[in-house]
Short mmCIF file of C-alpha atoms and ligand atoms in Angstrom, two decimals:
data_model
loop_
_atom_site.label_atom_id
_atom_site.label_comp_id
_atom_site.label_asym_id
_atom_site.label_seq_id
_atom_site.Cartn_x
_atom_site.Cartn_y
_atom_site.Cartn_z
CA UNK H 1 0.00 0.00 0.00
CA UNK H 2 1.45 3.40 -0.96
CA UNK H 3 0.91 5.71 2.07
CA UNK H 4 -0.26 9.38 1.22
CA UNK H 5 1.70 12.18 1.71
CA UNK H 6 -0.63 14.16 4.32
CA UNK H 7 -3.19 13.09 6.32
CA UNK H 8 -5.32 16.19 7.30
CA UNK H 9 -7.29 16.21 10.79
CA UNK H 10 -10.41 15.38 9.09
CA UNK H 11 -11.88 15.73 5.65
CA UNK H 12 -15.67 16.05 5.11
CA UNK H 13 -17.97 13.03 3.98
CA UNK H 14 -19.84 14.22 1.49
CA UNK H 15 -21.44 11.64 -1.33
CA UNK H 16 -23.18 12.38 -4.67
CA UNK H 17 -26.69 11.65 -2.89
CA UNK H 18 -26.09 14.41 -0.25
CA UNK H 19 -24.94 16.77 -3.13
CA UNK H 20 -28.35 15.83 -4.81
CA UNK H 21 -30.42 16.46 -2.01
CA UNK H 22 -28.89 20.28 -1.36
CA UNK H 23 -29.78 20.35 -5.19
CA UNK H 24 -32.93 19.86 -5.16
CA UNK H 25 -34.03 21.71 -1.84
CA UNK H 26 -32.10 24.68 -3.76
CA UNK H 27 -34.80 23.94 -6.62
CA UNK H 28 -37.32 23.86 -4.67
CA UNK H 29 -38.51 27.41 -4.16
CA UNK H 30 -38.01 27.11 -0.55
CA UNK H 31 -34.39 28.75 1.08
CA UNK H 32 -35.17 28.88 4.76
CA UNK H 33 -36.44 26.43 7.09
CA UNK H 34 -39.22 24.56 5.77
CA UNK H 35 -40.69 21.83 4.54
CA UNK H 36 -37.47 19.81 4.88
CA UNK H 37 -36.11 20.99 8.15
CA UNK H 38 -39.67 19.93 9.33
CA UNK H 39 -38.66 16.28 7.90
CA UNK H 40 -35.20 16.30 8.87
CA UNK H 41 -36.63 16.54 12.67
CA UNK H 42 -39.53 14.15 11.77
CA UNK H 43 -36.33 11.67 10.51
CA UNK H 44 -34.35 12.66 13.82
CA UNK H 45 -37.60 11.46 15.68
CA UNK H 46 -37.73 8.28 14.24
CA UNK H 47 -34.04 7.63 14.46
CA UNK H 48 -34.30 7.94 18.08
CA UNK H 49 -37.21 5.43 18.00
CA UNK H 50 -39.66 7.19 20.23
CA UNK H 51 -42.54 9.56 18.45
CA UNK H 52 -43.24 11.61 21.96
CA UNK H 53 -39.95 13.44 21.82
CA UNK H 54 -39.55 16.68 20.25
CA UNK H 55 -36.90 17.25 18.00
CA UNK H 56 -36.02 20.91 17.18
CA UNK H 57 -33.12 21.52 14.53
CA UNK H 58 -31.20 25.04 15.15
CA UNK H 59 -28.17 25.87 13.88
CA UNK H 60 -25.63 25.19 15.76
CA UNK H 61 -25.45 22.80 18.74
CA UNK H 62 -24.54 26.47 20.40
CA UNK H 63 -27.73 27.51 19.62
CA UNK H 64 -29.22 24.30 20.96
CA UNK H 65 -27.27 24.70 24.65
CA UNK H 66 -28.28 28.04 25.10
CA UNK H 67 -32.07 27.46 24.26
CA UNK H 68 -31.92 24.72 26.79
CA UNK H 69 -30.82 26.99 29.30
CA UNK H 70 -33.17 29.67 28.34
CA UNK H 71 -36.17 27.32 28.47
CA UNK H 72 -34.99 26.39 31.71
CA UNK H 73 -35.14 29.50 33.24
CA UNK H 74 -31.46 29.72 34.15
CA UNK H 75 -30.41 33.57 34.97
CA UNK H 76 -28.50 35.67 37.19
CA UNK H 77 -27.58 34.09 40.35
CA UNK H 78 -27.94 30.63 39.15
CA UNK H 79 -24.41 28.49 38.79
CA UNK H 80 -24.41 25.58 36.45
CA UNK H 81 -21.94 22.67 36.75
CA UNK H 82 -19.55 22.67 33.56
CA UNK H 83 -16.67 20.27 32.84
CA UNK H 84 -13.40 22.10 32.84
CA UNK H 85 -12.45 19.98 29.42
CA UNK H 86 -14.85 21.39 27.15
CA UNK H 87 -15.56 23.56 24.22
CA UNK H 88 -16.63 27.39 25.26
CA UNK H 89 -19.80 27.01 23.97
CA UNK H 90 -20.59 24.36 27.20
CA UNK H 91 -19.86 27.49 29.45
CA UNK H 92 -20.12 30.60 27.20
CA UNK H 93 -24.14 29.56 26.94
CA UNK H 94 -24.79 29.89 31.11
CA UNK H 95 -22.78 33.42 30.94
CA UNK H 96 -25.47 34.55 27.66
CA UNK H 97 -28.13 34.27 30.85
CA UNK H 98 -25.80 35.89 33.64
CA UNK H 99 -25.59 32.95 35.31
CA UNK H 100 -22.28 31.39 36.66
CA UNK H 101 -21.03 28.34 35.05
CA UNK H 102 -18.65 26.75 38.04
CA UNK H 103 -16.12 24.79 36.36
CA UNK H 104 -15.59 20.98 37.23
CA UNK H 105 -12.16 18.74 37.22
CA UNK H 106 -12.61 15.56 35.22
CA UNK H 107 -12.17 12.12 35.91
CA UNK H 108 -8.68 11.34 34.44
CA UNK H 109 -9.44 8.29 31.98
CA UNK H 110 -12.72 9.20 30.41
CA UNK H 111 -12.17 12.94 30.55
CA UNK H 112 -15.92 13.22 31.66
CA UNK H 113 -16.98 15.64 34.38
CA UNK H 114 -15.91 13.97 37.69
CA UNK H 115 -19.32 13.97 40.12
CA UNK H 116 -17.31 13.69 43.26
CA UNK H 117 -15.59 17.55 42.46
CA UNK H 118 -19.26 18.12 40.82
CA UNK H 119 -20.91 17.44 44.23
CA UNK H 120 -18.25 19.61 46.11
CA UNK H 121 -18.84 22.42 44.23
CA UNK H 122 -22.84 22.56 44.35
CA UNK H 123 -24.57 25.05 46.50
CA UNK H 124 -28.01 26.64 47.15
CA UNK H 125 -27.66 28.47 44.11
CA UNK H 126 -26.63 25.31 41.95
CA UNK H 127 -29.46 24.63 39.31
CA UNK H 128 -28.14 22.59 36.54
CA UNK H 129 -25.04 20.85 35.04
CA UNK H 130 -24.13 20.39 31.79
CA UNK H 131 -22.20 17.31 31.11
CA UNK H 132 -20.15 16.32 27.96
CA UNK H 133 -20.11 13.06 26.47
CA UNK H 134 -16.62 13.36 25.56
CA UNK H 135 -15.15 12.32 22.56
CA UNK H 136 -17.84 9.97 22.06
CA UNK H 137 -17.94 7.90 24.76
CA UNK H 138 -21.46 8.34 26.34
CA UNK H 139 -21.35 9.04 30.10
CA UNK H 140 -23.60 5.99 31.80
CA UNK H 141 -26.85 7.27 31.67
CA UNK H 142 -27.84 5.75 34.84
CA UNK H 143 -25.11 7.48 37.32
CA UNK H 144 -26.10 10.90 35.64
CA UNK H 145 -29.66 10.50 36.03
CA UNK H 146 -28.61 9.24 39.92
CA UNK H 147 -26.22 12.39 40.31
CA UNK H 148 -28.78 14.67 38.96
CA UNK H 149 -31.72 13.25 41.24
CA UNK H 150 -29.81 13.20 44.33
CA UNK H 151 -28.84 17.00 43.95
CA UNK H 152 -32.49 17.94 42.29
CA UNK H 153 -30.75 19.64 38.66
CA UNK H 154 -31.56 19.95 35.63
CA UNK H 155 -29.46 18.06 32.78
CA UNK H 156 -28.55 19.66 30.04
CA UNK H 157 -26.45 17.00 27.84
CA UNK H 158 -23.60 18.10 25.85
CA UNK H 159 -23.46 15.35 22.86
CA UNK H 160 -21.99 17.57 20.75
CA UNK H 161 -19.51 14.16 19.96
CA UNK H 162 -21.72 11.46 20.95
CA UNK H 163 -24.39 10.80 17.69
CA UNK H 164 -25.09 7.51 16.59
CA UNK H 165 -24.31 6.01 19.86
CA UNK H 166 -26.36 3.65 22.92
CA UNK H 167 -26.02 4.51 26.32
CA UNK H 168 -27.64 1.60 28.92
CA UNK H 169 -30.84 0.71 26.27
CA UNK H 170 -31.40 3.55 24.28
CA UNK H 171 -29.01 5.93 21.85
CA UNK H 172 -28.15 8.98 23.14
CA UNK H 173 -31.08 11.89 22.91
CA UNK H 174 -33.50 8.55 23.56
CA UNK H 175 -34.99 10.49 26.41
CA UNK H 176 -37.11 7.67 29.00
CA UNK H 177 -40.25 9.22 30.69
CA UNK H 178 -39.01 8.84 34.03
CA UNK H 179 -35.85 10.39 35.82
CA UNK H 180 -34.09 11.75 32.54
CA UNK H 181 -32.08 14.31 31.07
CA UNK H 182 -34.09 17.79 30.13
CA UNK H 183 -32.70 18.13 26.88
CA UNK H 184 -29.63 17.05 24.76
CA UNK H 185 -28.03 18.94 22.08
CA UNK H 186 -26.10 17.57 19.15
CA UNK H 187 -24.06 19.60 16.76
CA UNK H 188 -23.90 19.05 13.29
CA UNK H 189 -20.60 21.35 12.91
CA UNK H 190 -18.65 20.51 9.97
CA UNK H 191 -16.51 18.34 11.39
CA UNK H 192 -18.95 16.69 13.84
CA UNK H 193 -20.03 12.66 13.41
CA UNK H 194 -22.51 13.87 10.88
CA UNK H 195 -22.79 17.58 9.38
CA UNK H 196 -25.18 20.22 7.83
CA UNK H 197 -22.01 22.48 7.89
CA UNK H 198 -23.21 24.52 10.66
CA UNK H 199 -26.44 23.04 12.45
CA UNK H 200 -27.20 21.15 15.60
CA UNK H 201 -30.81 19.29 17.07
CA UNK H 202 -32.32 19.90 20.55
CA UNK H 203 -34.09 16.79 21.94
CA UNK H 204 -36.49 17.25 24.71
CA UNK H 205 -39.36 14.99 26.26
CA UNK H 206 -40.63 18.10 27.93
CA UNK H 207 -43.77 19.89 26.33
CA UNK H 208 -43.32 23.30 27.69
CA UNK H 209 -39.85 23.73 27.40
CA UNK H 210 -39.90 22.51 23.60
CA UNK H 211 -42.60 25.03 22.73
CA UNK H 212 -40.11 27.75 24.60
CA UNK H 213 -37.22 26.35 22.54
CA UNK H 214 -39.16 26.34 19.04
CA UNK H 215 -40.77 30.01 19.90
CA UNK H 216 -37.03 31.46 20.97
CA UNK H 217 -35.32 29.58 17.68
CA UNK H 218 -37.37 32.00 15.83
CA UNK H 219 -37.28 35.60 17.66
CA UNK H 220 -39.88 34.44 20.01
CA UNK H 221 -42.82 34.61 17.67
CA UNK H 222 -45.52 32.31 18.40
CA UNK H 223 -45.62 30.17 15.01
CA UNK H 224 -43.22 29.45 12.73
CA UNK H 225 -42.88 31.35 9.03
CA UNK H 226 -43.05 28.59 7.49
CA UNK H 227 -46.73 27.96 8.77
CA UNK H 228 -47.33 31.33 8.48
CA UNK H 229 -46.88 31.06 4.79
CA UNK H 230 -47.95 27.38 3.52
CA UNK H 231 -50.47 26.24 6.31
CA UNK H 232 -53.93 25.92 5.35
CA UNK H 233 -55.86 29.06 6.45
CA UNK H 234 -52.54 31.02 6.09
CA UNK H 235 -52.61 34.01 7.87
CA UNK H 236 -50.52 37.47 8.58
CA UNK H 237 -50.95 37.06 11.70
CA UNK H 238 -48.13 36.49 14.29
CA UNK H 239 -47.69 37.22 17.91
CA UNK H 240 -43.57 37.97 19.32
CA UNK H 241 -43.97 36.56 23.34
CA UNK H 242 -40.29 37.35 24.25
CA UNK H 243 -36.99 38.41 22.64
CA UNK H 244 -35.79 35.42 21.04
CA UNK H 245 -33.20 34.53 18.93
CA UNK H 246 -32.21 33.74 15.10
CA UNK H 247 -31.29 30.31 15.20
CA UNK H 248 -33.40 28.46 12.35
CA UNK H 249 -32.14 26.05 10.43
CA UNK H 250 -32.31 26.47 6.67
CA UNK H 251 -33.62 23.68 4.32
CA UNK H 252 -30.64 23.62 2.05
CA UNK H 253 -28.64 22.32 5.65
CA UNK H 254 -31.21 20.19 6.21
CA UNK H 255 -31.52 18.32 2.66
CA UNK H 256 -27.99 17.61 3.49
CA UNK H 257 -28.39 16.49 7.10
CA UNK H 258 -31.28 14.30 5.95
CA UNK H 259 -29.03 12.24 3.79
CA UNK H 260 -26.45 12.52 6.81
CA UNK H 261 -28.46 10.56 8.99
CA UNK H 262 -29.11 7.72 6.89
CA UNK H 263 -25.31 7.41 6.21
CA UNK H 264 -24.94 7.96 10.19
CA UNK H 265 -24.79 3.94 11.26
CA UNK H 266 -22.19 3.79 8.32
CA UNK H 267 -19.81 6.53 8.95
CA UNK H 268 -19.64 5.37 12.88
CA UNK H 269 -18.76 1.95 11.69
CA UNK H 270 -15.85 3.31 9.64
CA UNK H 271 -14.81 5.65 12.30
CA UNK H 272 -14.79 2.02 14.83
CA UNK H 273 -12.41 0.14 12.36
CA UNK H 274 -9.56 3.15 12.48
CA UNK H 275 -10.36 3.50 16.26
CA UNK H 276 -9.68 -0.78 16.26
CA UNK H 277 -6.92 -0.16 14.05
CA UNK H 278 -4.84 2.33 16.29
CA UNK H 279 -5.45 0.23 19.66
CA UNK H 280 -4.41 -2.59 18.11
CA UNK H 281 -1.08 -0.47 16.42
CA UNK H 282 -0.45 1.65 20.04
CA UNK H 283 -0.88 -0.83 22.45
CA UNK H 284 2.60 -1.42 23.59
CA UNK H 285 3.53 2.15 23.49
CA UNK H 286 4.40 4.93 25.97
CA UNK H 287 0.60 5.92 25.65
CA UNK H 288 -2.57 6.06 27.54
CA UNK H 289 -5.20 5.25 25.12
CA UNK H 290 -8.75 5.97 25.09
CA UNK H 291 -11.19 4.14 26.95
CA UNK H 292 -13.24 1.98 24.60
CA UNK H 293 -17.10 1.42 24.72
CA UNK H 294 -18.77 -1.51 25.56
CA UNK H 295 -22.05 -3.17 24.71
CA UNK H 296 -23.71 -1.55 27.00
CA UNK H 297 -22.17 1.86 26.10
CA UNK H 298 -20.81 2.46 22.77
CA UNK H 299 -18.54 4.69 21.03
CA UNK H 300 -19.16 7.41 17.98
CA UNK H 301 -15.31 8.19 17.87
CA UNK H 302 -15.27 11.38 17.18
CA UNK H 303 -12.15 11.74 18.13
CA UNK H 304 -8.99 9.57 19.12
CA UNK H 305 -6.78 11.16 21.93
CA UNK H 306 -4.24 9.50 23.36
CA UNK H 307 -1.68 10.24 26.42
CA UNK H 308 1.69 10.62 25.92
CA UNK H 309 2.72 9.48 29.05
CA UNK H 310 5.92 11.17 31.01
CA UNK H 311 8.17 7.96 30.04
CA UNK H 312 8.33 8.75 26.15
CA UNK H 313 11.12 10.49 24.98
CA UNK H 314 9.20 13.59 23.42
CA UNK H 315 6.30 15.79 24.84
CA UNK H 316 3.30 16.69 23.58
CA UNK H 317 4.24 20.21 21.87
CA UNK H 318 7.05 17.93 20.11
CA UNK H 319 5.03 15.19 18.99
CA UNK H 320 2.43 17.24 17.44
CA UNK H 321 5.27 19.81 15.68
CA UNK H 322 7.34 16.25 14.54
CA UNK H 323 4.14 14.56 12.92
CA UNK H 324 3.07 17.44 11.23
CA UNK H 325 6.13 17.88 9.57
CA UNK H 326 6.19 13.78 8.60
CA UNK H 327 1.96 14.65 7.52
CA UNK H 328 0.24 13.99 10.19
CA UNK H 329 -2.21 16.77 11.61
CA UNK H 330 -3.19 16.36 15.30
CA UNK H 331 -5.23 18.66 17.66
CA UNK H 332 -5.88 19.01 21.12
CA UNK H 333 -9.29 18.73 22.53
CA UNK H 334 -9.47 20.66 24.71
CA UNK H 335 -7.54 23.62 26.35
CA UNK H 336 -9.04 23.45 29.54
CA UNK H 337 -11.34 26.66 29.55
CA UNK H 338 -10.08 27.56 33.15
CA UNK H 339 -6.81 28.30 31.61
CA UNK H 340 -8.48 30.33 28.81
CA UNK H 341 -8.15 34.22 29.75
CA UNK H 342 -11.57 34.80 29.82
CA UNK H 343 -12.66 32.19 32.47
CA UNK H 344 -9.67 32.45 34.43
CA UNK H 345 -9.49 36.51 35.04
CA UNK H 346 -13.19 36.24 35.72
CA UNK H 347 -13.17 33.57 38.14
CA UNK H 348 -9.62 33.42 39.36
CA UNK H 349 -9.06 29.84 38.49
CA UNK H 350 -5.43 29.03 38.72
CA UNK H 351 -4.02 26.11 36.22
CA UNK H 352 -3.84 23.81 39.72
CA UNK H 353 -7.31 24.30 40.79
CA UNK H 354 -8.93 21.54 38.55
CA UNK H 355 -5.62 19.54 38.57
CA UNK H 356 -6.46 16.26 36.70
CA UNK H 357 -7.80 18.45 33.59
CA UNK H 358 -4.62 20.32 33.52
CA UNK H 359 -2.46 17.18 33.92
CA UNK H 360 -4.11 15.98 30.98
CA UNK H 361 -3.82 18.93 29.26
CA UNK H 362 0.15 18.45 28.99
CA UNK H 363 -0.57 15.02 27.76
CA UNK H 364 -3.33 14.82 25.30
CA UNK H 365 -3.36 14.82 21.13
CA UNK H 366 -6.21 14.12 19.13
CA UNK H 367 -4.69 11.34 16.16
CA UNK H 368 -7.21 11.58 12.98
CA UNK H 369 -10.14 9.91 12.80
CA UNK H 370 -12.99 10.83 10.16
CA UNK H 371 -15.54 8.14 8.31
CA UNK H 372 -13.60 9.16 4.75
CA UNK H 373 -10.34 7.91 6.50
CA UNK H 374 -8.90 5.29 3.82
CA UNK H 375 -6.94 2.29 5.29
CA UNK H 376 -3.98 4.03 3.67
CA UNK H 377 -4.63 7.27 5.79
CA UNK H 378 -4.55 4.96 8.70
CA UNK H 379 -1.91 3.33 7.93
CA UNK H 380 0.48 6.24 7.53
CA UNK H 381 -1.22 7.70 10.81
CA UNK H 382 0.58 4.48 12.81
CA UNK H 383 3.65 4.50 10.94
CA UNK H 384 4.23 7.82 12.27
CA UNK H 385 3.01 7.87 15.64
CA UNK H 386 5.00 4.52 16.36
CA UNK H 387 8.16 6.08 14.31
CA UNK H 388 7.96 8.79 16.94
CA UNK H 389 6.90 7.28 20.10
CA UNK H 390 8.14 3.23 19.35
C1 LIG J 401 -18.40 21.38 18.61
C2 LIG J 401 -18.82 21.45 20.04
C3 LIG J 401 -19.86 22.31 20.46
C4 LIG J 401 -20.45 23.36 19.57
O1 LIG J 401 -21.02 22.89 18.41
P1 LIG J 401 -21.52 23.95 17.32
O2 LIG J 401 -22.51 23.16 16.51
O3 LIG J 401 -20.31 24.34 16.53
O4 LIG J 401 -22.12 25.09 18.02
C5 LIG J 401 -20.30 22.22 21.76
N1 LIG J 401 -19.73 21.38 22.64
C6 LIG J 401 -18.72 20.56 22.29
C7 LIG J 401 -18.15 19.63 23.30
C8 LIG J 401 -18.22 20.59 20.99
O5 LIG J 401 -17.18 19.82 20.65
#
């Protein structure tokens, strides 16, 4: 096999069908959310196998966080529990209501927000947390549902990474009727497990907070354009309740997420056989490698990050500057966001206050991993990471 010069970090997955579909919703007369977006959710629905949860596409898993939190009634005075080893969005949402998002170490191995620093750090004020299935890896559904009972919070889940995968019975945004998450938000970023280029779905069982979410999607207005314009009996009519926000999804996004999610089962197959392939190729190095699903929780993969653990014979900063230059791209997910300027000057966290996250920190690189990976992609990925670290 003749191994490629470059492997980038990812590179989209885009087929002839999903170019199709954009072409035809671009045909069709109809630019903003419509008709499709209203199928696309209707799709979502079904994927998730249960026809009384509401499925509301936005555009931007963002978008879909701070909703959540909005619906919720979250404002000043309220703290919400965040992992430390996030994106900003996890946190930058609870600061868009004035409330306090109280940063959370992780537990080492998983990188998932650690409940024993979680239940430290709760007070009176304490309303909600916001947990992150990182990387993929689902957190168990039952200790989060325990954790969030004991302390009476909402859940908002953050599985920006974690679509198609089960968690104990049900995929992920399967909401049961008793004792479950409020809402969880996926993001169909470009980059994401599956993509509308910018776009993301909120999944709620709750009634009232999905008709807050739709109404404040769509600058708070009562019914959507859409209906406003094609229903039977349309009317001019419209009624603004509160100062929402512009965070429709458009139909051309949708066509493409449509065909996405069909392809969804697929590209998280793909993504499992690199995953299988660099355990396999990394095992006996100076590495801590990701924890791996099992039946009862799987893995989407999102991304791979390994550990380069204190014995190798280069860092971090070194590893990622050597592979690029032999044509491998590698990222870091995440800079902890207490050691981001923002968070720390407004809180005064100091690197040391969330210490497992910024142990990790030093450690971590995200290896490529992408459902368009070839085998020869792969296979220059472990030539060079075991060149390096063998
Ligand atoms: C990508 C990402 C988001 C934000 O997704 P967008 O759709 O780009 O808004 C939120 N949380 C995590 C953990 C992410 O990785």
């Amino acid at each position: 096999m003749s191994l490629p010069e470059h492997v980038p970090f990812f590179r989209p997955d885009i087929t002839e069908e999903e170019v199709q579909a954009v072409v035809t919703a671009l045909r069709s007369g109809w630019l903003t959310t419509g008709g499709v977006c209203a199928q696309f959710e209707k799709d979502f629905q079904e994927y998730l196998g249960d026809d009384s949860l509401h499925c509301i596409a936005v555009n931007s898993a963002t978008a879909a966080l701070h909703l959540s939190v909005e619906a919720l009634g979250i404002g000043p005075g309220d703290e919400v529990l965040v992992p430390t080893w996030t994106f900003t969005s996890t946190a930058e949402v609870v600061r868009y209501m004035g409330a306090t998002p109280v940063l959370v170490d992780i537990d080492p191995d998983t990188f998932f927000i650690d409940f024993a620093d979680a239940e430290r750090k709760i007070t009176e004020n304490t309303k909600a947390i916001i947990p992150v299935h990182f990387a993929g890896l689902p957190i168990p559904r039952g200790a989060l549902n325990r954790f969030a009972a004991d302390h009476s919070l909402h859940v908002i889940e953050d599985a920006a990474h974690c679509f198609p995968v089960m968690n104990e019975g049900g995929l992920v945004g399967r909401l049961f009727p008793e004792g479950d998450s409020d809402a969880v938000c996926f993001s169909f970023y470009a980059t994401k497990t599956m993509t509308t280029g910018e776009g993301g779905m909120v999944v709620t069982r709750d009634n009232a907070l999905a008709q807050r979410m739709k109404a404040m999607r769509l600058h708070g207005i009562s019914r959507d354009v859409f209906d406003r314009y094609t229903a039977k009996g349309a009317s001019w009519f419209y009624e603004v309740i509160a100062p929402g926000f512009k965070y429709n999804l458009t139909d051309t996004a949708a066509a493409l997420g449509r065909v996405q999610l069909t392809r969804a089962k697929a590209m998280a197959e793909r993504r499992g056989e690199v995953a299988k392939q660099y355990l396999e190729a990394f095992a006996d190095l100076p590495v801590a490698l990701p924890v791996q699903g099992d039946s009862e929780h799987g893995h989407a993969w999102h991304l791979f990050v390994i550990q380069i653990l204190s014995e190798a014979h280069l860092g971090r900063d070194e590893f990622i500057e050597r592979a690029a230059e032999a044509g491998i791209s590698c990222s870091v997910h995440f800079i902890p966001l207490h050691l981001h300027p923002y968070y720390r000057d407004k809180y005064g966290y100091k690197a040391q206050d969330l210490p497992y996250a910024a142990a990790n920190y030093q450690q971590a690189v995200s290896l490529p991993i992408f459902s368009a990976q070839t085998d020869a992609d792969t296979q220059k990925v472990i030539t060079v990471v075991r060149e390096l670290l063998g």
